[in-house]
Structures are given as C-alpha cells and as structure tokens.
Coordinates of C-alpha atoms and ligand atoms in Angstrom, one line a residue:
X852 CA 99.4 -96.7 92.8
X853 CA 96.2 -97.0 94.8
X854 CA 92.9 -98.2 93.3
X855 CA 94.2 -97.7 89.8
X856 CA 95.4 -94.1 90.3
X857 CA 98.8 -92.5 90.9
X858 CA 98.6 -90.6 94.1
X859 CA 101.1 -88.0 95.3
X860 CA 102.7 -88.6 98.7
X861 CA 103.4 -85.6 101.1
X862 CA 107.1 -86.3 100.9
X863 CA 109.5 -87.7 98.4
X864 CA 113.0 -89.0 98.5
X865 CA 115.8 -88.8 95.8
X866 CA 116.8 -92.2 94.3
X867 CA 120.5 -92.0 93.7
X868 CA 122.7 -94.3 91.7
X869 CA 125.4 -96.1 93.8
X870 CA 127.6 -96.0 90.7
X871 CA 127.4 -92.2 90.6
X872 CA 125.8 -90.2 93.3
X873 CA 125.3 -87.3 90.9
X874 CA 122.9 -89.5 88.9
X875 CA 119.4 -89.1 90.4
X876 CA 117.0 -91.6 88.9
X877 CA 114.0 -89.8 90.3
X878 CA 112.2 -88.6 93.4
X879 CA 109.9 -91.3 94.8
X880 CA 107.1 -91.1 97.3
X881 CA 107.4 -91.7 101.0
X882 CA 103.8 -92.8 101.6
X883 CA 102.0 -92.4 104.9
X884 CA 100.3 -95.1 107.0
X885 CA 96.9 -93.8 105.8
X886 CA 97.9 -94.4 102.3
X887 CA 98.5 -98.1 103.2
X888 CA 95.0 -98.2 104.6
X889 CA 93.7 -96.8 101.3
X890 CA 95.6 -99.4 99.3
X891 CA 94.3 -102.3 101.4
X892 CA 90.7 -101.0 101.3
X893 CA 91.0 -100.8 97.5
X894 CA 92.4 -104.3 97.3
X895 CA 89.6 -105.6 99.5
X896 CA 87.0 -104.0 97.3
X897 CA 88.6 -105.5 94.1
X898 CA 88.9 -109.0 95.5
X899 CA 85.4 -110.4 94.9
X900 CA 85.4 -109.7 91.2
X901 CA 89.1 -110.6 90.6
X902 CA 88.9 -113.9 92.5
X903 CA 85.8 -114.9 90.5
X904 CA 87.3 -113.9 87.2
X905 CA 87.7 -116.9 84.8
X906 CA 91.3 -118.1 85.1
X907 CA 92.0 -117.6 81.4
X908 CA 91.4 -113.9 81.8
X909 CA 94.0 -113.7 84.6
X910 CA 96.4 -115.9 82.5
X911 CA 96.1 -113.6 79.5
X912 CA 96.8 -110.5 81.6
X913 CA 99.9 -112.1 83.2
X914 CA 101.1 -113.2 79.8
X915 CA 100.7 -109.7 78.5
X916 CA 102.7 -108.3 81.5
X917 CA 105.5 -110.9 80.8
X918 CA 105.6 -109.8 77.2
X919 CA 105.6 -106.1 78.0
X920 CA 108.5 -106.6 80.4
X921 CA 110.4 -108.3 77.6
X922 CA 109.6 -105.5 75.2
X923 CA 110.9 -102.9 77.6
X924 CA 113.9 -105.0 78.5
X925 CA 116.6 -102.5 77.5
X926 CA 114.9 -99.6 79.3
X927 CA 114.1 -101.6 82.5
X928 CA 117.6 -103.2 82.5
X929 CA 119.2 -99.7 82.5
X930 CA 116.9 -98.4 85.3
X931 CA 117.8 -101.5 87.3
X932 CA 121.5 -101.2 86.8
X933 CA 121.4 -97.5 87.6
X934 CA 119.4 -97.8 90.9
X935 CA 120.8 -101.1 92.3
X936 CA 124.3 -101.0 90.8
X937 CA 124.5 -104.5 89.3
X938 CA 126.2 -104.5 86.0
X939 CA 124.0 -104.1 82.9
X940 CA 124.3 -107.8 81.8
X941 CA 123.1 -109.0 85.2
X942 CA 120.4 -106.4 85.2
X943 CA 119.1 -107.5 81.8
X944 CA 119.2 -111.1 82.9
X945 CA 117.1 -110.1 85.9
X946 CA 114.5 -108.4 83.7
X947 CA 114.4 -111.5 81.6
X948 CA 113.7 -113.5 84.7
X949 CA 110.9 -111.2 85.7
X950 CA 109.3 -111.6 82.3
X951 CA 109.6 -115.4 82.3
X952 CA 108.1 -115.6 85.8
X953 CA 105.0 -113.8 84.7
X954 CA 104.6 -116.1 81.7
X955 CA 105.2 -119.2 83.8
X956 CA 102.5 -118.2 86.3
X957 CA 100.2 -117.3 83.4
X958 CA 100.1 -121.0 82.7
X959 CA 99.8 -121.9 86.4
X960 CA 96.6 -119.8 86.6
X961 CA 94.9 -122.6 84.7
X962 CA 96.4 -125.4 86.7
X963 CA 94.9 -124.9 90.1
X964 CA 93.8 -128.5 91.0
X965 CA 92.1 -130.2 93.9
X966 CA 91.6 -133.7 95.1
X967 CA 88.6 -136.0 95.1
X968 CA 88.5 -138.7 97.8
X969 CA 86.0 -141.4 98.6
X970 CA 84.4 -140.4 101.9
X971 CA 84.4 -142.7 104.9
X972 CA 80.6 -142.3 104.9
X973 CA 78.6 -144.2 102.2
X974 CA 77.5 -142.5 99.0
X975 CA 79.4 -139.4 100.0
X976 CA 82.3 -137.7 98.3
X977 CA 85.0 -135.5 99.8
X978 CA 86.7 -132.9 97.7
X979 CA 89.7 -130.7 98.7
X980 CA 89.6 -127.4 96.9
X981 CA 91.7 -124.3 96.7
X982 CA 90.7 -120.6 96.9
X983 CA 92.7 -117.4 97.0
X984 CA 93.4 -115.7 100.3
X985 CA 92.3 -112.2 99.7
X986 CA 94.7 -109.2 100.1
X987 CA 98.4 -110.2 100.1
X988 CA 101.0 -107.7 101.4
X989 CA 104.5 -107.9 99.9
X990 CA 107.6 -106.4 101.3
X991 CA 110.7 -106.7 99.1
X992 CA 114.4 -106.0 99.3
X993 CA 116.7 -104.0 97.0
X994 CA 119.0 -106.7 95.7
X995 CA 116.6 -108.1 93.1
X996 CA 114.3 -105.1 92.6
X997 CA 112.3 -106.5 89.7
X998 CA 112.6 -110.3 90.0
X999 CA 111.6 -110.6 93.6
X1000 CA 108.4 -108.5 93.3
X1001 CA 107.7 -110.5 90.1
X1002 CA 107.9 -113.9 91.7
X1003 CA 105.6 -112.7 94.5
X1004 CA 103.1 -110.7 92.4
X1005 CA 102.7 -113.2 89.5
X1006 CA 101.5 -116.2 91.6
X1007 CA 99.4 -114.0 93.9
X1008 CA 97.5 -112.6 90.9
X1009 CA 97.4 -115.9 89.0
X1010 CA 95.5 -117.6 91.8
X1011 CA 93.0 -114.7 92.3
X1012 CA 94.5 -112.6 95.1
X1013 CA 94.8 -108.8 95.3
X1014 CA 98.2 -107.2 96.1
X1015 CA 99.7 -104.3 98.0
X1016 CA 103.5 -104.1 97.3
X1017 CA 106.0 -102.2 99.5
X1018 CA 109.3 -102.2 97.7
X1019 CA 112.7 -101.4 99.3
X1020 CA 113.5 -97.7 99.9
X1021 CA 116.7 -98.0 97.8
X1022 CA 115.0 -99.4 94.7
X1023 CA 111.6 -97.8 94.1
X1024 CA 112.1 -97.2 90.4
X1025 CA 111.9 -100.8 89.3
X1026 CA 108.8 -101.3 91.4
X1027 CA 107.3 -98.1 89.9
X1028 CA 107.8 -99.3 86.3
X1029 CA 106.6 -102.8 87.1
X1030 CA 103.4 -101.2 88.6
X1031 CA 103.0 -99.0 85.5
X1032 CA 103.3 -102.1 83.2
X1033 CA 100.8 -104.1 85.4
X1034 CA 98.3 -101.3 85.2
X1035 CA 98.8 -100.8 81.5
X1036 CA 98.3 -104.5 80.8
X1037 CA 94.8 -104.4 82.1
X1038 CA 94.9 -105.5 85.7
X1039 CA 91.7 -103.9 87.1
X1040 CA 91.9 -101.0 89.6
X1041 CA 92.6 -102.1 93.1
X1042 CA 93.8 -105.6 92.2
X1043 CA 97.4 -104.4 92.3
X1044 CA 98.6 -101.5 94.5
X1045 CA 102.0 -100.1 95.0
X1046 CA 102.9 -98.1 98.2
X1047 CA 106.5 -96.8 98.3
X1048 CA 108.1 -95.7 101.6
X1049 CA 109.9 -96.7 104.7
X1050 CA 109.8 -100.1 106.4
X1051 CA 109.0 -98.5 109.7
X1052 CA 105.9 -96.7 108.4
X1053 CA 104.6 -98.4 105.3
X1054 CA 105.9 -101.9 105.9
X1055 CA 104.9 -101.9 109.5
X1056 CA 101.3 -100.7 108.8
X1057 CA 101.0 -103.4 106.1
X1058 CA 102.0 -106.1 108.4
X1059 CA 99.7 -104.9 111.2
X1060 CA 96.6 -104.2 108.9
X1061 CA 93.8 -106.7 109.7
X1062 CA 92.6 -106.5 106.1
X1063 CA 95.8 -108.2 104.9
X1064 CA 95.4 -111.9 104.9
X1065 CA 99.0 -112.8 104.2
X1066 CA 102.5 -111.3 104.1
X1067 CA 105.3 -112.4 101.8
X1068 CA 108.6 -110.9 102.9
X1069 CA 112.2 -111.1 101.6
X1070 CA 114.9 -109.2 103.6
X1071 CA 116.9 -109.4 106.7
X1072 CA 116.5 -112.0 109.5
X1073 CA 115.9 -109.3 112.1
X1074 CA 113.1 -107.7 110.2
X1075 CA 111.7 -111.1 109.2
X1076 CA 111.5 -112.2 112.8
X1077 CA 109.7 -109.0 113.8
X1078 CA 107.2 -109.4 111.0
X1079 CA 106.5 -113.1 111.9
X1080 CA 105.8 -112.2 115.5
X1081 CA 103.3 -109.4 114.5
X1082 CA 101.7 -111.6 111.9
X1083 CA 101.3 -114.5 114.3
X1084 CA 99.6 -112.1 116.8
X1085 CA 96.8 -111.6 114.4
X1086 CA 96.9 -115.1 112.8
X1087 CA 98.0 -113.9 109.4
X1088 CA 99.8 -116.2 107.0
X1089 CA 103.4 -115.3 106.6
X1090 CA 106.3 -116.4 104.3
X1091 CA 109.8 -115.2 105.0
X1092 CA 112.9 -115.4 102.9
X1093 CA 115.9 -114.1 104.8
X1094 CA 119.6 -114.4 105.1
X1095 CA 122.2 -117.0 104.2
X1096 CA 125.8 -117.9 105.1
X1097 CA 126.0 -120.3 102.3
X1098 CA 128.9 -122.9 102.2
X1099 CA 130.7 -124.0 99.0
X1100 CA 132.7 -127.1 99.6
X1101 CA 135.7 -127.8 97.3
X1102 CA 137.2 -131.3 97.5
X1103 CA 140.6 -132.4 96.3
X1104 CA 139.1 -134.4 93.5
X1105 CA 137.2 -131.4 92.0
X1106 CA 138.1 -129.8 88.7
X1107 CA 140.1 -127.0 90.3
X1108 CA 139.7 -124.5 87.5
X1109 CA 135.9 -125.1 87.4
X1110 CA 135.7 -124.8 91.2
X1111 CA 137.5 -121.5 91.1
X1112 CA 135.0 -120.1 88.5
X1113 CA 132.2 -121.4 90.6
X1114 CA 133.5 -119.8 93.8
X1115 CA 134.2 -116.5 92.0
X1116 CA 130.7 -116.4 90.6
X1117 CA 128.9 -117.6 93.7
X1118 CA 130.8 -115.4 96.2
X1119 CA 131.5 -112.2 94.3
X1120 CA 129.3 -111.6 91.3
X1121 CA 126.6 -109.1 91.8
X1122 CA 128.9 -107.6 94.4
X1123 CA 128.1 -110.6 96.7
X1124 CA 124.7 -109.0 97.3
X1125 CA 122.7 -112.2 96.9
X1126 CA 121.2 -114.1 99.7
X1127 CA 122.4 -117.3 98.0
X1128 CA 126.0 -116.0 97.7
X1129 CA 128.8 -118.4 98.8
X1130 CA 130.4 -116.6 101.7
X1131 CA 132.1 -119.6 103.3
X1132 CA 134.5 -121.5 101.0
X1133 CA 135.3 -124.8 102.7
X1134 CA 138.4 -126.3 101.0
X1135 CA 140.1 -129.6 101.4
X1136 CA 143.7 -129.1 102.7
X1137 CA 145.6 -130.7 99.8
X1138 CA 144.2 -128.2 97.3
X1139 CA 143.8 -125.3 99.7
X1140 CA 146.9 -123.2 98.8
X1141 CA 146.4 -123.6 95.1
X1142 CA 142.7 -122.7 95.4
X1143 CA 143.4 -119.5 97.4
X1144 CA 146.2 -118.2 95.2
X1145 CA 144.3 -118.9 92.0
X1146 CA 141.1 -117.5 93.2
X1147 CA 142.9 -114.4 94.4
X1148 CA 144.5 -114.0 91.0
X1149 CA 141.1 -114.2 89.3
X1150 CA 139.7 -111.7 91.7
X1151 CA 142.5 -109.2 90.9
X1152 CA 141.6 -109.5 87.2
X1153 CA 138.0 -108.4 87.8
X1154 CA 136.9 -104.9 86.9
X1155 CA 135.0 -103.1 89.7
X1156 CA 133.3 -100.2 88.0
X1157 CA 130.2 -98.2 87.0
X1158 CA 127.2 -100.6 86.5
X1159 CA 126.7 -99.2 82.9
X1160 CA 130.3 -99.5 81.8
X1161 CA 130.7 -102.4 79.4
X1162 CA 134.0 -103.6 80.9
X1163 CA 132.7 -103.7 84.5
X1164 CA 132.4 -107.2 85.9
X1165 CA 131.3 -106.1 89.4
X1166 CA 129.3 -103.0 90.2
X1167 CA 129.4 -100.8 93.3
X1168 CA 128.0 -101.7 96.7
X1169 CA 124.4 -100.6 96.9
X1170 CA 124.7 -97.7 99.4
X1171 CA 126.9 -95.8 101.7
X1172 CA 125.7 -97.6 104.9
X1173 CA 126.1 -101.0 103.2
X1174 CA 129.7 -100.0 102.2
X1175 CA 130.4 -99.0 105.8
X1176 CA 129.0 -102.3 107.0
X1177 CA 131.2 -104.3 104.5
X1178 CA 134.3 -102.3 105.6
X1179 CA 133.5 -102.9 109.3
X1180 CA 133.3 -106.6 108.7
X1181 CA 136.6 -106.6 106.8
X1182 CA 138.2 -104.9 109.8
X1183 CA 136.6 -107.4 112.2
X1184 CA 137.9 -110.3 110.1
X1185 CA 141.5 -108.9 110.4
X1186 CA 141.1 -108.2 114.1
X1187 CA 140.0 -111.8 114.6
X1188 CA 143.1 -113.0 112.9
X1189 CA 142.0 -113.9 109.4
X1190 CA 144.4 -113.2 106.6
X1191 CA 143.2 -110.7 104.0
X1192 CA 144.6 -112.3 100.8
X1193 CA 143.3 -109.6 98.4
X1194 CA 140.8 -106.8 98.1
X1195 CA 138.8 -105.1 100.8
X1196 CA 139.8 -101.6 99.6
X1197 CA 137.4 -98.7 99.0
X1198 CA 138.1 -97.7 95.4
X1199 CA 137.9 -94.4 93.5
X1200 CA 136.4 -94.5 90.0
X1201 CA 135.6 -92.0 87.3
X1202 CA 132.3 -91.2 89.1
X1203 CA 131.7 -90.9 92.8
X1204 CA 130.1 -94.1 94.0
X1205 CA 130.4 -96.9 96.6
X1206 CA 133.2 -99.1 95.1
X1207 CA 134.9 -101.9 97.0
X1208 CA 137.4 -104.4 95.7
X1209 CA 136.2 -108.0 96.4
X1210 CA 137.8 -109.2 99.6
X1211 CA 139.1 -112.8 100.1
X1212 CA 140.1 -114.0 103.5
X1213 CA 142.1 -117.1 104.2
X1214 CA 143.1 -118.8 107.5
X1215 CA 139.6 -118.3 108.8
X1216 CA 137.7 -120.4 111.3
X1217 CA 134.0 -121.1 111.2
X1218 CA 133.7 -119.4 114.6
X1219 CA 134.8 -116.0 113.3
X1220 CA 132.1 -113.3 112.9
X1221 CA 132.8 -113.0 109.2
X1222 CA 131.8 -116.7 108.8
X1223 CA 128.8 -116.6 111.1
X1224 CA 127.0 -113.3 110.2
X1225 CA 125.6 -112.4 106.9
X1226 CA 127.6 -109.5 105.5
X1227 CA 125.8 -109.1 102.1
X1228 CA 128.8 -107.8 100.3
X1229 CA 131.8 -108.9 98.2
X1230 CA 133.5 -110.7 101.1
X1231 CA 134.2 -114.4 101.5
X1232 CA 136.3 -116.5 103.9
X1233 CA 138.2 -119.7 103.1
X1234 CA 138.1 -122.4 105.8
X1235 CA 140.6 -125.3 105.5
X1236 CA 139.3 -128.8 106.3
X1237 CA 140.9 -132.2 106.5
X1238 CA 138.3 -134.2 104.5
X1239 CA 134.7 -134.4 103.3
X1240 CA 133.4 -135.4 106.8
X1241 CA 134.8 -132.2 108.3
X1242 CA 133.7 -130.2 105.4
X1243 CA 130.1 -131.3 105.8
X1244 CA 130.1 -130.6 109.5
X1245 CA 131.5 -127.1 109.0
X1246 CA 129.0 -126.5 106.1
X1247 CA 126.1 -127.4 108.4
X1248 CA 127.5 -125.5 111.5
X1249 CA 125.5 -122.3 110.9
X1250 CA 122.1 -120.9 111.9
X1251 CA 121.3 -120.4 108.2
X1252 CA 120.3 -123.0 105.6
X1253 CA 119.5 -121.4 102.3
X1254 CA 121.8 -122.8 99.7
X1255 CA 124.9 -125.2 99.9
X1256 CA 127.3 -126.2 97.1
X1257 CA 129.9 -128.8 96.6
X1258 CA 132.6 -129.2 93.9
X1259 CA 133.7 -132.9 93.5
X1260 CA 134.2 -135.6 90.9
X1261 CA 132.8 -138.2 93.2
X1262 CA 129.2 -139.1 92.5
X1263 CA 128.9 -140.9 95.8
X1264 CA 130.0 -137.9 97.9
X1265 CA 127.9 -135.5 95.8
X1266 CA 124.8 -137.6 96.5
X1267 CA 125.7 -137.8 100.2
X1268 CA 126.1 -134.0 100.4
X1269 CA 122.8 -133.5 98.4
X1270 CA 121.0 -135.4 101.1
X1271 CA 122.8 -134.2 104.2
X1272 CA 123.5 -130.5 103.6
X1273 CA 121.1 -128.6 105.8
X1274 CA 119.9 -126.3 103.1
X1275 CA 116.8 -125.7 101.0
X1276 CA 118.8 -125.7 97.8
X1277 CA 121.8 -127.9 97.1
X1278 CA 124.2 -127.3 94.2
X1279 CA 126.6 -129.9 92.8
X1280 CA 129.5 -128.4 90.7
X1281 CA 127.5 -125.2 90.4
X1282 CA 127.5 -121.9 92.2
X1283 CA 125.3 -121.6 95.3
X1284 CA 123.6 -118.6 93.6
X1285 CA 121.6 -118.9 90.4
X1286 CA 118.3 -120.7 90.5
X1287 CA 115.4 -121.7 88.2
X1288 CA 112.0 -120.2 88.5
X1289 CA 109.9 -123.3 87.8
X1290 CA 111.1 -125.1 91.0
X1291 CA 110.8 -124.1 94.6
X1292 CA 113.1 -121.5 96.2
X1293 CA 113.7 -121.4 99.9
X1294 CA 115.8 -122.5 102.8
X1295 CA 115.8 -124.3 106.1
X1296 CA 116.7 -123.2 109.6
X1297 CA 117.0 -119.4 110.1
X1298 CA 116.9 -118.7 106.3
X1299 CA 113.2 -119.2 105.6
X1300 CA 109.9 -119.5 107.3
X1301 CA 106.6 -120.7 105.7
X1302 CA 106.0 -122.4 102.5
X1303 CA 108.2 -122.2 99.4
X1304 CA 108.2 -119.5 96.8
X1305 CA 108.3 -120.0 93.0
X1306 CA 107.6 -123.2 91.0
X1307 CA 104.4 -125.1 91.3
X1308 CA 104.7 -125.0 95.1
X1309 CA 103.9 -121.3 95.1
X1310 CA 100.2 -122.2 95.1
X1311 CA 100.6 -123.5 98.7
X1312 CA 101.2 -120.0 100.0
X1313 CA 98.8 -118.0 97.8
X1314 CA 95.8 -120.3 98.2
X1315 CA 94.1 -122.0 101.1
X1316 CA 92.4 -125.4 100.9
X1317 CA 88.9 -126.1 102.1
X1318 CA 87.2 -129.5 102.2
X1319 CA 83.7 -130.2 100.9
X1320 CA 81.6 -133.3 101.8
X1321 CA 79.0 -133.9 99.2
X1322 CA 76.0 -136.4 99.5
X1323 CA 73.8 -136.5 96.4
X1324 CA 70.1 -136.6 97.3
Ligands
ADP1619 P1 118.0 -104.8 104.3 O1 119.0 -104.8 105.3 O2 118.3 -105.6 103.1 O3 117.5 -103.4 103.9 P2 115.5 -105.1 105.6 O4 114.9 -106.4 106.2 O5 115.7 -104.0 106.5 O6 116.8 -105.6 104.9 O7 114.6 -104.6 104.4 C1 113.8 -105.5 103.6 C2 112.4 -104.8 103.4 O8 111.8 -104.8 104.7 C3 112.5 -103.4 102.9 O9 111.4 -103.2 102.0 C4 112.3 -102.6 104.2 O10 111.7 -101.3 104.0 C5 111.3 -103.5 104.9 N1 111.2 -103.2 106.4 C6 112.2 -102.8 107.2 N2 111.8 -102.7 108.4 C7 110.5 -103.1 108.5 C8 109.5 -103.2 109.5 N3 109.8 -102.9 110.7 N4 108.3 -103.6 109.1 C9 108.0 -104.0 107.9 N5 108.9 -103.9 106.9 C10 110.1 -103.4 107.1

C-alpha cells in the first residue's frame, strides 16, 4: 500500500499455516527496494498536511480504526490464528488488544502537552513544545502480528507522523488487513504505507533511507543491533525491543498451585513465543521437587494442536526453521547435562504442521546455553536455589532485562524484588508475560534500546521537543 494505492510486487510468496502446511492463507508481495523509496517519498509528501491536521480529526480516524478492528474481530482472529499458529482464543485477545490500542491513542492525540517556564531573562517566557518527527519506519516480528504493528502505528499517527510499515515475512496477512482497515477508515493517501518483503531488502532499505526520521523495531537482538548501528550512522532516532531470558522466581512461601499456573502460562502459553516468556524458573530448594513434578503433570495435560481446534491449548511452532531451532536447543540442553522432565518431542497431528510438546528441563544451571540464549519456543529450565538472595542474583545474571517475576507471600521480599530485579517490567504473583497497553512496555540491558513503547510515554519517541523563548514587545 503505497500512497493510498495497492501496488503489485514483481514477486510473491505463499503464506502457509504452521498448523497445516496445506492451508495457504494467500500469496503476499516481496517488494523491492525501489518500492520502499516510493513509500517513503509518499509519506514525506503527506507529512505537512497530516502533521498540521487538527488533533480531533486524527483522534476520530484512530477511533474508527479501533472500532473497525473490533467489528472484524472474528475474521481477523481467524486469519491471525491461521498464519501465526496461536490458538484462536489468544488470537482473538490479540485482536481486541489492537482495537483498544487504537482507541487509547485516539485519546492521546488530544493530550500532547508542553511546559511553560519562567525564563531567566526578564519579561521573557520559555516554552517547551512537541512536534512530530516526520516519516517513521516500523519493522515488526511475527509473534504478535497485529498488536505490535498497532502499538507502533497508533501513537505515530496520533501525534502527526507518517508511517512505512515492514511486517515480518511469516505474517503479512494481519498487516495487510490492518492496512486495508486503516485506508478504509479515512487515513489520507501516503500517511500510512505498507511494504511487505524480506528484512534484507525491504527492512534494510527502510533503515538506511535518509527520508526516514526514526525507526521503531521489534525482533531479534542480532537484527536490532545491526539496525541501531546503521541508524546511528545517519543520526536517525531508533527504538528497539528485542529478546528476553525472563526469570520467574518461586519462593517456598508462595501459593504453590498458583505459582504452577503462573509458570505454565508465562513459560508455555502461546508456544513460548513471547519475548516476555518465563524461560528460567528459579525455585527455592524446599519446594523444588514438588514444583517440578506438578508443573510436569500440568504440562502433560495440555493439548498441543491445530490453532483453530477448540480443544487446543497450545498451537504449533511458527515455522519449520523455528522448530529446528527449538529441537536443537533441546538437544543442547541434554548434552549439557540438564534433565528433560517432560516434552521436547516433535508431534504428529491430524494435519501436517510444526508441533512440539512443551519441554521442561530440571537440574539446570544458569550457565547452560538453554538458560542464557533466547530460544523463543516452548522450552523452560528450572534452576534450584537455596534462598531469595541467590534467586535474585541468578535472576539478574543475564544479558537481558525485559520482564522478571516472583511468586511469594512476603510483601517485604516482593517489594525488594520489584526494586532490585534488573528488568523493565516486574511481575509479583503474575506471569512474566501479559501486559497492559496504557503503561510503558520495555526492558533494560540487552532487551531494549531507546525510549519506551505504549502508554503515555510513547509520546517521547514519536515527537521531539523544541524550546521557544518569547519576549513580548
Ligand atoms: P526473528 O528471528 O523473530 O525473525 P528478526 O530480527 O530476524 O527476528 O526479524 C524481525 C523483523 O526484522 C522482521 O520483520 C524481519 O524481516 C526484519 N529484519 C530482518 N533482518 C533485517 C535487516 N537486516 N534489516 C532490517 N530488518 C530486518
């Protein structure tokens, strides 16, 4: 979608369901670098009028987009479940999230504020004001194919920017339908552009294009680091959300049943394919054995199956390469001496897809690769610790810092963990995954770079400030 028109690309690629490789959702474009240039040029041309538009107009359009997403909920949820493989209930919840995000930022469009300060010079006033950046490039991953584009696009448009979105190769359908809705809801031509295709061609051109003022990226740490280096070279603003190796601490005083449900949800739901998934379960020794055996029993009771089957609790892994990666990590875990308590088997189902039983390792150490590197699959390792102090040290001994959780009945320890866990999001008696959209999302250390996404803080990335000094004559 470039300058308000749907353009054919010279090549297309089949979008295949990971639940059933015979289910082809569609054939989506592999755009060229020239098409990226066309999209950026269109966005630049659209920017002056859009950025000067009265905020209420932008708010109304965003509100309409949010409502349309809600109206098309059933359809979009099914497309999402088919192309990404999360079970339908999770897909519908993600669509709801996208709808809410647009409506939240519809309101935020009216709340761009500044600051008035007495100047140090007499009879003079200083004001700090905000303005949009221009063209923002967005590069998104496959694991939340409608919610992540939504939480980047909505604030960008709300504050008067124009957008070029490059969605993940594996999930173009959600982005395509979102673009269709955005266009149908009255966003002017060129204000929002969609360019589908590969990271190496489309993504790379977007990052290098001098007409793109800022890049918002969610994806792997390797790609994020490359993008940051290129963006820095041309002084473009950049925001990166990358990996996690999120710890969940379970202390002896926790409600064990609740802690097991929290671990189950945080580590394995949505096939563990969440950057906030709890992949390191750090458990106090006195409850360790009970925790492991009961969590394993719960895992065996889950149904891994087709994303659209009503009785599936966990869908397939997103793709064949990702399945191969998960299996390789499971092998590495065993070779390093971890004990595979349950799961880790490639499964056959009624349709041909990428099914893997959720894998729980025990007797792991924090030095093992399975506890240091992000796997991005239904794999978690349990680490036994003597007490809270050791648990906190292990939790923080990682290069990542996205989300961290603790299960405990002690308010004192929970507060200590809240303030000492090196993570951008801290969860007390809650799964590490699962966040609200009206508060900031992001991490510390190697997980994030740049200012926060979502919530009121999103304005920091999508606007820049300027300072005006004013002396009345
Ligand atoms: P994942 O392992 O989840 O696919 P990636 O970081 O490779 O993570 O992908 C996230 C997004 O980044 C995708 O949209 C992908 O196409 C894009 N991407 C991959 N490589 C590059 C690159 N060199 N430049 C820009 N974008 C890229």
